[in-house]
XYZ file of C-alpha atoms in Angstrom:
723
model
C 0.001 0.017 0.066
C 2.768 2.342 0.838
C 4.610 1.609 -2.363
C 1.492 2.208 -4.375
C 0.988 5.654 -2.764
C 4.493 6.594 -3.235
C 4.191 5.636 -6.911
C 1.267 8.004 -7.250
C 3.287 10.809 -5.733
C 6.327 9.864 -7.845
C 8.499 10.239 -4.761
C 12.145 9.300 -5.154
C 12.413 5.882 -3.550
C 15.288 4.251 -1.780
C 15.316 0.574 -2.664
C 17.448 -2.062 -1.077
C 19.939 -3.799 -3.287
C 19.981 -7.445 -4.058
C 23.345 -7.823 -2.267
C 22.154 -6.608 1.098
C 18.867 -5.471 2.549
C 20.591 -3.038 4.746
C 22.132 -1.178 1.882
C 20.099 1.592 0.251
C 20.291 2.899 -3.423
C 19.451 6.368 -4.569
C 17.198 5.750 -7.396
C 17.144 8.282 -10.294
C 13.974 10.444 -10.941
C 11.211 8.151 -12.179
C 10.239 10.745 -14.680
C 13.298 10.018 -16.763
C 12.701 8.073 -19.986
C 14.645 4.851 -20.315
C 14.881 1.243 -19.739
C 13.259 0.459 -16.500
C 12.602 -2.377 -14.119
C 9.473 -2.539 -12.000
C 8.867 -3.795 -8.507
C 5.966 -6.067 -7.712
C 3.708 -3.058 -7.218
C 4.402 -1.726 -10.696
C 6.767 1.180 -9.679
C 9.124 2.147 -12.558
C 12.755 2.364 -11.499
C 15.386 3.691 -13.791
C 18.471 1.485 -14.083
C 21.600 3.655 -14.475
C 23.922 2.451 -17.252
C 21.176 0.822 -19.292
C 20.402 2.525 -22.618
C 17.537 4.962 -22.542
C 14.972 5.323 -25.234
C 14.399 8.537 -27.155
C 11.873 10.952 -25.767
C 10.369 10.518 -22.309
C 7.246 8.840 -20.738
C 6.645 11.517 -18.065
C 7.845 14.825 -16.859
C 7.850 17.038 -13.784
C 8.806 20.207 -15.700
C 5.311 20.929 -17.397
C 3.175 20.698 -14.239
C 5.669 20.600 -11.223
C 4.106 17.222 -10.537
C 5.147 13.909 -12.064
C 2.791 13.542 -15.057
C 2.517 11.333 -17.912
C 3.469 13.175 -21.161
C 0.148 12.103 -22.584
C -1.718 14.063 -19.861
C 0.040 17.338 -20.265
C -2.095 19.804 -22.322
C 0.596 21.329 -24.339
C 3.089 20.392 -26.961
C 6.354 18.998 -25.625
C 9.504 17.528 -27.240
C 12.059 15.633 -25.195
C 15.599 14.995 -26.498
C 17.164 12.169 -24.283
C 20.663 11.627 -23.507
C 20.631 8.566 -25.735
C 19.659 10.680 -28.701
C 22.227 13.352 -27.799
C 24.951 10.654 -27.903
C 23.575 8.944 -31.045
C 23.507 12.155 -33.036
C 26.729 13.523 -31.426
C 24.872 16.725 -30.492
C 26.930 19.284 -28.755
C 24.900 22.514 -28.520
C 21.409 23.862 -27.929
C 21.223 24.971 -31.544
C 21.766 21.402 -32.810
C 19.146 20.046 -30.342
C 16.699 22.672 -31.458
C 17.116 21.685 -35.140
C 15.145 18.557 -34.259
C 12.086 20.416 -32.567
C 9.066 21.329 -34.576
C 8.215 24.996 -34.311
C 11.826 25.802 -33.045
C 14.520 27.739 -34.958
C 17.957 28.544 -33.582
C 19.560 31.873 -34.285
C 23.254 32.800 -34.277
C 22.929 34.916 -31.090
C 25.751 37.266 -32.465
C 28.052 34.354 -31.959
C 28.117 34.691 -28.287
C 25.028 33.059 -26.832
C 22.121 30.647 -27.376
C 19.175 32.420 -29.061
C 15.987 30.722 -30.384
C 12.729 31.494 -31.931
C 9.764 29.339 -30.627
C 6.407 29.723 -32.378
C 7.608 33.062 -33.814
C 8.886 34.572 -30.573
C 12.588 35.265 -30.241
C 14.408 34.958 -26.853
C 17.757 34.803 -25.273
C 16.386 34.249 -21.783
C 13.935 31.374 -21.639
C 16.407 28.697 -20.637
C 16.191 26.755 -17.402
C 18.121 24.208 -15.324
C 15.975 21.654 -13.471
C 13.126 24.227 -13.607
C 15.160 27.052 -12.383
C 16.007 30.127 -14.448
C 19.399 30.061 -16.373
C 18.781 33.236 -18.307
C 22.363 34.685 -18.810
C 23.584 34.983 -22.376
C 26.116 32.222 -23.191
C 26.456 28.941 -25.008
C 25.376 26.007 -22.934
C 26.986 22.452 -23.231
C 25.137 19.167 -22.987
C 27.781 17.103 -21.053
C 25.771 16.946 -17.895
C 22.274 16.729 -19.371
C 20.066 13.745 -18.784
C 17.581 15.198 -21.239
C 16.451 18.499 -22.839
C 12.795 19.434 -22.637
C 11.288 21.946 -24.964
C 7.817 23.069 -23.930
C 5.927 25.210 -26.402
C 3.480 27.961 -25.777
C 3.295 30.469 -22.848
C 4.598 28.825 -19.681
C 4.415 31.540 -17.085
C 2.134 29.521 -14.762
C 5.044 27.115 -14.183
C 8.139 29.043 -15.017
C 7.309 32.742 -14.449
C 7.895 35.827 -16.569
C 8.715 35.436 -20.288
C 8.374 32.074 -21.973
C 6.002 33.537 -24.441
C 6.774 31.046 -27.274
C 8.066 28.351 -24.981
C 10.925 27.433 -22.697
C 13.913 25.047 -22.884
C 14.591 23.133 -19.662
C 17.888 21.129 -19.046
C 17.392 18.202 -16.696
C 20.844 17.409 -15.264
C 22.322 14.181 -14.151
C 22.328 13.294 -10.502
C 23.498 10.451 -8.313
C 21.705 7.214 -8.808
C 23.296 5.247 -5.991
C 24.585 2.697 -8.418
C 28.094 2.145 -9.688
C 28.450 3.254 -13.143
C 31.276 4.875 -15.203
C 31.255 6.161 -18.782
C 34.103 7.864 -20.601
C 34.228 9.047 -24.253
C 36.705 10.514 -26.686
C 35.829 11.969 -30.104
C 37.496 13.756 -32.938
C 36.199 15.479 -36.147
C 37.290 16.017 -39.688
C 37.974 19.785 -38.937
C 40.682 18.781 -36.314
C 38.619 19.326 -33.185
C 38.432 16.754 -30.333
C 36.347 16.310 -27.232
C 36.729 14.315 -24.022
C 34.066 13.512 -21.415
C 33.431 11.435 -18.417
C 30.511 10.398 -16.199
C 31.382 8.687 -12.833
C 28.444 7.598 -10.547
C 29.463 5.700 -7.261
C 27.509 5.007 -4.140
C 28.996 6.170 -0.766
C 28.281 4.079 2.394
C 24.819 2.952 1.345
C 22.992 6.124 2.168
C 24.654 8.551 -0.330
C 26.096 8.890 -3.850
C 28.524 10.954 -5.725
C 28.391 11.640 -9.362
C 30.845 13.589 -11.433
C 30.450 14.735 -14.984
C 33.139 16.543 -16.822
C 34.053 17.640 -20.445
C 36.933 19.277 -22.267
C 36.668 20.315 -25.895
C 39.007 22.030 -28.370
C 37.236 22.685 -31.576
C 38.036 23.863 -35.089
C 35.553 25.000 -37.757
C 35.234 25.021 -41.461
C 35.300 28.808 -41.114
C 38.813 30.146 -41.288
C 40.163 31.436 -37.958
C 37.302 30.033 -35.915
C 37.854 27.933 -33.040
C 36.724 27.241 -29.445
C 37.873 25.795 -26.146
C 35.476 24.876 -23.423
C 35.578 22.708 -20.297
C 33.332 21.967 -17.465
C 32.901 19.907 -14.277
C 29.720 19.099 -12.379
C 29.833 17.161 -9.130
C 26.686 16.206 -7.499
C 26.046 14.412 -4.133
C 22.663 12.752 -3.204
C 21.944 11.910 0.466
C 19.158 9.698 1.912
C 17.864 10.655 5.309
C 15.531 7.731 6.217
C 12.799 6.501 3.850
C 11.199 9.984 3.412
C 13.922 12.426 2.533
C 16.414 12.953 -0.105
C 18.839 15.929 -0.450
C 20.859 16.781 -3.542
C 23.846 19.081 -3.633
C 25.492 20.296 -6.832
C 28.063 22.613 -8.224
C 29.099 23.337 -11.821
C 31.837 25.299 -13.263
C 31.878 25.858 -16.918
C 34.162 27.866 -19.252
C 33.638 28.662 -22.869
C 36.006 30.753 -25.012
C 35.384 30.862 -28.762
C 35.821 33.001 -31.861
C 32.842 35.358 -32.317
C 32.027 34.600 -35.968
C 29.151 36.662 -37.083
C 28.928 35.075 -40.508
C 28.562 36.606 -43.909
C 26.702 39.658 -45.275
C 23.859 39.663 -47.790
C 24.338 40.532 -51.461
C 21.057 42.140 -52.522
C 18.156 40.135 -51.137
C 20.112 36.863 -50.572
C 23.178 35.838 -48.570
C 26.587 36.399 -50.235
C 27.574 33.211 -52.156
C 30.968 31.700 -52.311
C 32.293 32.962 -48.967
C 31.329 30.044 -46.798
C 34.816 29.776 -45.347
C 35.652 33.459 -45.298
C 35.807 35.380 -41.950
C 34.515 39.004 -42.189
C 36.380 40.988 -39.682
C 39.401 40.210 -37.427
C 39.171 36.685 -35.838
C 41.939 37.621 -33.370
C 39.926 40.621 -32.114
C 36.577 38.672 -32.084
C 35.947 36.269 -29.136
C 33.501 35.494 -26.384
C 34.732 34.346 -22.962
C 32.498 33.200 -20.234
C 32.913 31.631 -16.738
C 29.871 30.133 -15.170
C 29.544 28.928 -11.620
C 26.139 27.310 -10.566
C 25.579 25.826 -7.053
C 22.346 23.953 -6.219
C 20.531 22.599 -3.135
C 17.470 20.374 -3.391
C 15.459 18.503 -0.800
C 12.411 16.384 -1.149
C 10.473 15.218 1.931
C 7.388 13.038 2.432
C 5.368 14.644 5.102
C 2.618 12.029 4.977
C 1.586 9.226 2.582
C -0.135 11.659 0.289
C 1.852 14.935 1.134
C 5.306 15.995 -0.263
C 7.226 19.053 0.041
C 10.096 20.043 -2.216
C 12.531 22.881 -2.292
C 15.184 23.723 -4.784
C 17.473 26.645 -4.369
C 20.221 27.815 -6.789
C 22.893 30.435 -6.820
C 24.454 31.276 -10.196
C 27.332 33.539 -11.054
C 27.971 34.480 -14.736
C 31.110 36.438 -15.876
C 31.167 37.173 -19.650
C 33.288 39.368 -21.831
C 32.649 39.708 -25.584
C 34.167 41.610 -28.339
C 33.866 41.375 -32.091
C 34.540 42.905 -35.533
C 31.546 42.191 -37.830
C 30.202 42.729 -41.268
C 27.598 45.408 -42.187
C 26.241 46.413 -45.433
C 27.795 45.286 -48.651
C 27.916 47.841 -51.448
C 26.996 45.884 -54.731
C 28.460 48.712 -56.854
C 31.760 49.263 -55.138
C 31.984 45.575 -54.000
C 33.042 46.753 -50.565
C 31.797 45.719 -47.135
C 31.686 47.854 -43.963
C 33.047 46.396 -40.697
C 32.154 47.676 -37.220
C 32.999 46.573 -33.778
C 32.046 46.771 -30.108
C 32.929 45.063 -26.687
C 30.439 43.988 -24.003
C 30.883 43.060 -20.370
C 28.000 41.175 -18.716
C 28.182 40.088 -15.030
C 25.286 38.514 -13.435
C 24.260 36.870 -10.108
C 21.022 34.898 -9.698
C 19.683 33.531 -6.410
C 16.445 31.666 -6.752
C 14.415 29.458 -4.477
C 11.285 27.469 -5.247
C 9.186 25.480 -2.726
C 6.354 23.227 -3.795
C 3.767 21.359 -1.717
C 2.104 18.443 -3.526
C -1.023 16.835 -2.144
C -2.564 13.764 -3.659
C -6.048 13.834 -2.362
C -9.526 12.486 -3.018
C -12.408 15.073 -2.552
C -15.961 14.384 -3.209
C -15.009 11.046 -4.713
C -12.705 12.767 -7.360
C -9.072 12.093 -7.413
C -6.847 15.302 -7.511
C -3.345 16.364 -7.333
C -2.995 19.821 -5.748
C 0.086 21.927 -5.984
C 0.793 24.854 -3.856
C 4.088 26.807 -4.286
C 6.084 29.957 -4.122
C 9.213 31.446 -5.535
C 11.484 34.151 -4.541
C 14.409 35.405 -6.478
C 16.954 38.204 -6.956
C 18.980 39.077 -10.026
C 21.815 41.495 -10.140
C 23.354 42.469 -13.545
C 26.209 44.807 -14.614
C 26.479 45.427 -18.402
C 28.904 47.591 -20.122
C 29.264 48.141 -23.914
C 32.133 49.992 -25.636
C 32.331 51.022 -29.272
C 35.120 49.874 -31.359
C 37.256 52.332 -33.345
C 39.827 51.490 -36.091
C 43.321 53.125 -36.119
C 44.709 53.022 -39.589
C 48.500 53.433 -40.217
C 49.678 57.028 -40.585
C 46.310 58.469 -39.471
C 45.481 60.099 -36.140
C 41.815 59.883 -36.602
C 40.009 56.773 -35.385
C 37.181 55.483 -37.538
C 33.949 54.048 -36.234
C 33.741 51.729 -39.187
C 36.153 50.450 -41.899
C 35.313 49.705 -45.533
C 37.164 46.665 -47.067
C 37.021 44.812 -50.326
C 34.564 41.927 -50.325
C 37.275 39.832 -51.812
C 39.555 40.450 -48.750
C 37.366 41.043 -45.757
C 39.616 39.272 -43.199
C 41.662 41.961 -41.495
C 44.349 42.345 -38.857
C 42.999 45.488 -37.344
C 44.376 47.959 -34.877
C 41.190 48.442 -32.773
C 40.481 50.221 -29.482
C 37.342 49.852 -27.508
C 36.685 53.266 -25.915
C 35.085 54.124 -22.650
C 31.901 56.113 -22.121
C 33.161 59.563 -21.645
C 34.342 62.235 -24.138
C 37.826 62.499 -22.684
C 38.423 58.845 -23.438
C 37.750 59.536 -27.109
C 40.871 61.619 -27.886
C 42.320 61.840 -30.359
C 39.317 62.959 -32.500
C 37.133 60.482 -34.020
C 34.776 60.584 -37.072
C 31.727 59.591 -34.929
C 30.501 60.580 -31.463
C 32.198 58.433 -28.804
C 29.205 57.285 -26.809
C 27.283 54.083 -26.225
C 23.874 53.168 -25.015
C 24.529 50.622 -22.414
C 26.501 51.075 -19.088
C 24.086 49.910 -16.458
C 23.501 48.192 -13.286
C 20.157 46.570 -12.764
C 18.565 44.605 -9.897
C 15.417 42.464 -10.382
C 13.511 40.867 -7.562
C 10.492 38.402 -7.935
C 8.033 37.062 -5.412
C 5.473 34.562 -6.776
C 2.613 32.355 -5.544
C 0.998 29.624 -7.586
C -1.639 26.995 -7.245
C -2.625 24.240 -9.598
C -5.155 21.369 -9.499
C -5.150 18.306 -11.659
C -8.677 16.991 -11.418
C -9.318 13.476 -12.632
C -13.192 13.445 -13.035
C -13.019 9.909 -14.437
C -10.667 7.528 -16.246
C -11.530 9.488 -19.405
C -11.720 13.222 -18.271
C -9.127 15.367 -16.559
C -8.879 19.086 -15.953
C -5.481 20.901 -15.374
C -6.131 24.461 -14.010
C -3.676 26.844 -12.366
C -2.784 30.479 -11.864
C 0.386 32.178 -10.829
C 0.816 35.673 -9.342
C 4.211 37.396 -9.707
C 5.457 40.607 -8.283
C 8.350 41.634 -10.396
C 10.353 44.660 -9.386
C 13.145 46.133 -11.560
C 15.543 48.912 -10.559
C 18.116 50.060 -13.144
C 20.882 52.640 -12.757
C 22.473 54.371 -15.865
C 26.146 54.415 -14.759
C 26.898 57.097 -17.475
C 24.793 59.638 -15.607
C 23.792 58.076 -12.276
C 20.042 58.236 -13.274
C 17.901 55.466 -11.604
C 14.567 54.163 -12.784
C 12.193 51.670 -11.243
C 9.185 49.755 -12.305
C 6.925 47.192 -10.487
C 4.695 44.625 -12.451
C 1.983 42.451 -10.765
C 1.182 39.711 -13.156
C -1.508 37.018 -13.122
C -0.723 34.027 -15.418
C -3.541 31.522 -15.731
C -3.594 28.071 -17.523
C -6.449 25.879 -18.234
C -6.283 22.443 -19.920
C -9.056 19.854 -20.679
C -7.968 16.343 -21.384
C -10.214 13.543 -22.870
C -9.053 9.877 -23.205
C -11.347 7.916 -25.277
C -9.051 4.939 -25.000
C -5.878 4.308 -22.875
C -3.570 5.033 -25.784
C -5.092 8.209 -26.907
C -5.370 11.604 -25.221
C -7.120 14.600 -26.746
C -6.671 18.167 -25.185
C -7.699 21.745 -25.522
C -5.782 24.378 -23.505
C -5.317 28.199 -22.910
C -2.357 29.827 -21.265
C -0.961 33.286 -20.886
C 2.452 34.728 -20.164
C 3.854 38.327 -19.713
C 7.120 40.023 -20.458
C 7.853 43.389 -18.646
C 8.613 46.076 -21.043
C 12.406 46.166 -20.569
C 13.650 43.342 -22.840
C 14.050 39.670 -21.783
C 17.585 40.411 -20.085
C 16.285 43.174 -17.920
C 19.682 45.022 -18.011
C 18.262 48.544 -18.352
C 15.371 50.867 -18.254
C 14.441 54.083 -19.981
C 11.612 56.510 -19.299
C 9.388 54.905 -22.000
C 9.910 51.255 -20.769
C 9.436 52.312 -17.157
C 5.888 53.536 -17.972
C 4.623 50.802 -20.281
C 2.487 47.744 -19.442
C 4.051 44.251 -20.029
C 3.760 42.506 -23.317
C 1.064 39.746 -23.193
C 1.141 36.305 -24.799
C -2.193 34.384 -25.197
C -2.015 30.784 -26.541
C -5.005 28.713 -27.719
C -4.196 25.113 -28.470
C -5.817 21.805 -29.315
C -4.000 18.547 -29.789
C -3.648 14.874 -29.337
C -1.137 12.362 -28.099
C -1.318 8.851 -29.184
C 0.630 5.621 -28.887
C -0.313 3.858 -32.114
C 1.912 0.983 -30.967
C 3.270 0.480 -27.515
C 6.356 2.554 -26.932
C 5.823 5.013 -29.851
C 4.381 8.407 -29.097
C 2.764 10.451 -31.853
C 1.631 14.087 -31.199
C -0.358 16.758 -33.049
C -0.821 20.336 -31.771
C -2.743 23.138 -33.496
C -2.292 26.503 -32.005
C -2.860 30.319 -32.302
C -0.412 32.521 -30.257
C -1.213 36.238 -29.924
C 1.454 38.624 -28.764
C -0.001 42.047 -27.763
C 0.941 45.279 -25.935
C 3.851 45.682 -28.172
C 5.293 49.073 -28.993
C 3.996 51.199 -31.827
C 4.588 54.963 -32.704
C 1.971 57.256 -31.127
C -0.137 59.880 -32.933
C 2.234 62.556 -31.673
C 5.880 62.421 -32.885
C 8.151 60.841 -30.295
C 5.334 59.100 -28.358
C 4.878 55.416 -27.938
C 1.623 53.384 -27.526
C 1.016 49.730 -26.978
C -1.131 48.999 -29.887
C 1.190 46.683 -31.875
C 0.546 42.936 -32.071
C 1.801 39.728 -33.611
C 0.055 36.527 -34.431
C 1.646 33.046 -34.796
C -0.420 30.120 -36.014
C 0.715 26.585 -36.855
C 0.413 22.838 -36.786
C 3.172 20.716 -35.016
C 3.470 17.000 -35.487
C 5.920 14.844 -33.560
C 6.896 11.297 -33.343
C 9.328 9.884 -30.745
C 10.480 6.825 -28.812
C 10.729 3.481 -30.530
C 8.891 1.558 -33.206
C 10.473 -1.733 -32.192
C 13.213 -2.909 -29.890
C 15.662 -2.290 -32.765
C 14.275 0.931 -34.079
C 14.198 4.311 -32.346
C 12.895 7.521 -33.902
C 12.723 11.222 -33.319
C 10.896 13.174 -35.930
C 8.787 16.388 -36.315
C 7.104 18.625 -38.773
C 5.764 22.080 -38.433
C 3.478 24.262 -40.688
C 3.503 27.739 -39.379
C 3.325 31.397 -40.098
C 3.984 34.320 -37.837
C 3.313 37.939 -38.842
C 2.868 41.387 -37.461
C -0.950 41.679 -37.157
C -0.931 45.268 -36.049
C 1.882 47.810 -36.817
C 4.691 47.910 -34.156
C 7.585 50.209 -33.795
C 9.792 47.549 -35.511
C 7.501 46.745 -38.512
C 4.202 47.505 -40.344
C 1.298 45.130 -40.250
C 1.763 42.173 -42.644
C 5.471 41.723 -42.239
C 6.598 38.182 -41.579
C 8.458 37.389 -38.401
C 12.086 36.369 -39.195
C 13.384 32.826 -38.796
C 9.947 31.180 -39.061
C 9.956 28.842 -42.020
C 6.545 27.932 -43.492
C 7.495 24.320 -43.569
C 9.991 22.603 -41.218
C 10.707 18.960 -41.091
C 13.269 16.757 -39.156
C 13.715 13.016 -38.621
C 16.335 10.942 -37.002
C 16.297 7.103 -36.925
C 18.563 4.619 -35.150
C 18.162 1.013 -36.154
C 20.144 -1.874 -34.715
C 20.853 -4.536 -37.311
C 22.163 -6.833 -34.514
C 23.334 -6.652 -30.929
C 26.621 -5.208 -32.052
C 25.855 -3.208 -35.128
C 23.476 -0.266 -35.830
C 23.057 2.705 -38.170
C 21.423 6.110 -37.926
C 19.865 8.167 -40.668
C 18.494 11.700 -40.397
C 17.010 14.432 -42.627
C 16.589 18.159 -41.744
C 14.686 20.390 -44.162
C 12.989 23.782 -44.082
C 11.501 26.176 -46.445
C 12.782 29.761 -46.865
C 12.921 32.212 -44.018
C 13.542 35.936 -43.731
C 16.707 36.925 -41.903
C 15.196 39.951 -40.114
C 11.912 41.792 -39.654
C 12.837 44.058 -42.626
C 11.918 41.006 -44.878
C 14.626 42.353 -47.216
C 16.908 39.199 -47.169
C 15.750 35.719 -47.712
C 17.563 32.614 -46.582
C 16.773 29.947 -49.255
C 15.196 26.524 -48.074
C 17.380 23.428 -47.938
C 17.458 19.853 -47.139
C 20.381 18.004 -45.357
C 20.981 14.316 -44.715
C 22.933 13.057 -41.760
C 24.113 9.515 -41.045
C 25.854 7.316 -38.429
C 27.374 3.817 -37.878
C 27.488 2.178 -34.503
C 29.696 -0.737 -33.513
C 29.994 -2.553 -30.211
C 33.665 -3.547 -30.199
C 33.514 -5.556 -27.008
C 31.388 -5.614 -23.898
C 31.160 -1.986 -22.760
C 33.243 -0.590 -25.640
C 31.329 1.220 -28.411
C 32.460 3.144 -31.409
C 30.466 5.276 -33.685
C 30.927 7.501 -36.797
C 28.684 10.464 -37.541
C 28.533 12.290 -40.788
C 26.725 15.680 -40.963
C 25.540 16.911 -44.248
C 26.383 13.631 -46.040
C 25.806 14.758 -49.510
C 27.552 18.214 -48.997
C 24.505 20.522 -49.434
C 25.527 24.205 -49.752
C 23.099 26.074 -47.532
C 22.666 28.923 -45.040
C 21.579 27.567 -41.629
C 20.331 30.658 -39.743
C 21.094 34.398 -39.150
C 21.047 37.211 -36.568
C 20.168 40.022 -39.070
C 20.480 40.801 -42.685
C 24.242 40.976 -42.692
C 25.061 38.354 -40.060
C 24.223 35.131 -41.840
C 25.632 31.715 -40.884
C 26.644 29.327 -43.666
C 25.780 25.710 -43.130
C 28.753 23.353 -42.390
C 29.963 21.148 -45.337
C 30.246 17.516 -45.022
C 31.672 16.835 -41.507
C 32.649 13.502 -39.976
C 32.969 12.757 -36.260
C 34.236 9.562 -34.721
C 33.577 8.646 -31.048
C 34.934 5.872 -28.837
C 32.906 5.280 -25.708
C 33.592 2.916 -22.715
C 31.005 1.963 -20.180
C 31.571 -0.057 -17.030
């Protein structure tokens, strides 16, 4: 009876090992997809070291309670660790390529940046449900899975998340003995080492350490990276009711900031896929990340559980770059500009949830009560770059170079934000917009009820209240501005299960974004006075297991973004009359077709346009980086116990590179492949080939003149040992 109740609560259980009834294992989160055993009460137990399937069967992220994916009334895609390994994925951008309705951007070559359902963001990233919103490139070395939840998610995650969120679920101690080491190298000369060591300690605790080192090269001349990270975690069992997890991560990433190629007319410049525009030695992004976490889960009673997760994160980033601007078609010359940027951020966030499994009036329910408090402090400083030419005293704010020779060795100085620092004279005013210190605080309360009216009908209803306060100081002049937003974010979902393998749903959700940008680094008089932007999502869909182990999903949605800025009737005034509308159909297929065949596939038919004129664009303009058609598929098939192969296809139709709609990135289709070999027990080798047929294409962009060429045929070999 106790085990059955605990299964309903999805509490983390501590199960005696076969070797000794006195020993206790720390069992991994039951929400994880993967091979699982089951006790005689039917409780799933993840076995560390066995191969996971693609996707996931349940998640805690979407509702803060352990919920079957089929009973979540919104679109979710899960990329598991097994899929990450099979495809040799290394970045968020590569992961998002396989998510319908998602499109990675270049992020000015210094950060993860995505467009979800037509809404661009640099901040809607999370670690185990806690905000990880600094601007940097994340690695996947310590990720158990990546969850991409589409549509507004403020009821669960708070402000922002208008188009969706990306949540990394990190690895933690399982209490089992498991070790994995991998080494890989690619055809561009890069290599990567990674390790995962998981060991029990004294029967009541476990230590897990994940680490990575990568030294990378690129098909783009002068572009390279070095990154490394380590993430030790400790899990501690206190009796049968309590588990504590402690974690710390240090991650360093330094890379060449490659802003890509400019446009030539209304299309990307052809024939310059390997050419660096600017100075690669003067263009780099360098970040150090420290993240410490504490989590506790305690069963107060058979049907009542309390959880707390607290995280402190420190981000220290420096970024500078020389990048291309307009290309003059007549003179065949391209302008180069530069700037540097410092961003230092500290986040302290704590979330507490109380989960109560109850039966009221004969109706089963899962009630969630919770609160979140957080504080974020950010220092940002941007300096303009000026070029010093030989024999000239004047420094130039931009440089014109031949398009045939755009890679330069520049004498560049990044000047401070005062007139005195601009001497000798320059051809442009030596000022910059950003030298700010900001402090954001949040206090939130939320409640949710999952009401199971019968085996066939379920209601998911919740609301969150946030009090968000932002204070920003302009360090150029000492001026301080403040704003306070009080936000209510509701969600309602209706689920109908006509048969056990099929769930139909309809849902509504709302999110808000305070009017100061998603990084909240500064305020001006206009932003301090405007109401938040609002996101309303209407969605219907289905989730179906046509065969056991295979999950198919369909979502049809309309997402309206309102309260966006537009020019007022009086010159210089701003009104909140602008709007954007995204509509689409997303189809997903994941998990496995048979014991030998695993699959992850998706298709999106979508359109996103400015529905009412904004300050950025008139009504009718299409939102950039939103392809009308988007398709991806990856398959792994095991021919035998020792040999397997993978085959994938990525395709999309044309997209605009910016809201100007002046430059179009052509559509493309790319084929990927892989071979897998088990050399001996616990020793595996694989070879991945990206862009097998050498398709020449442009993958994404940041604006009309910062366009990323797609990589040519690239091979990567990996040797992995598990024991």
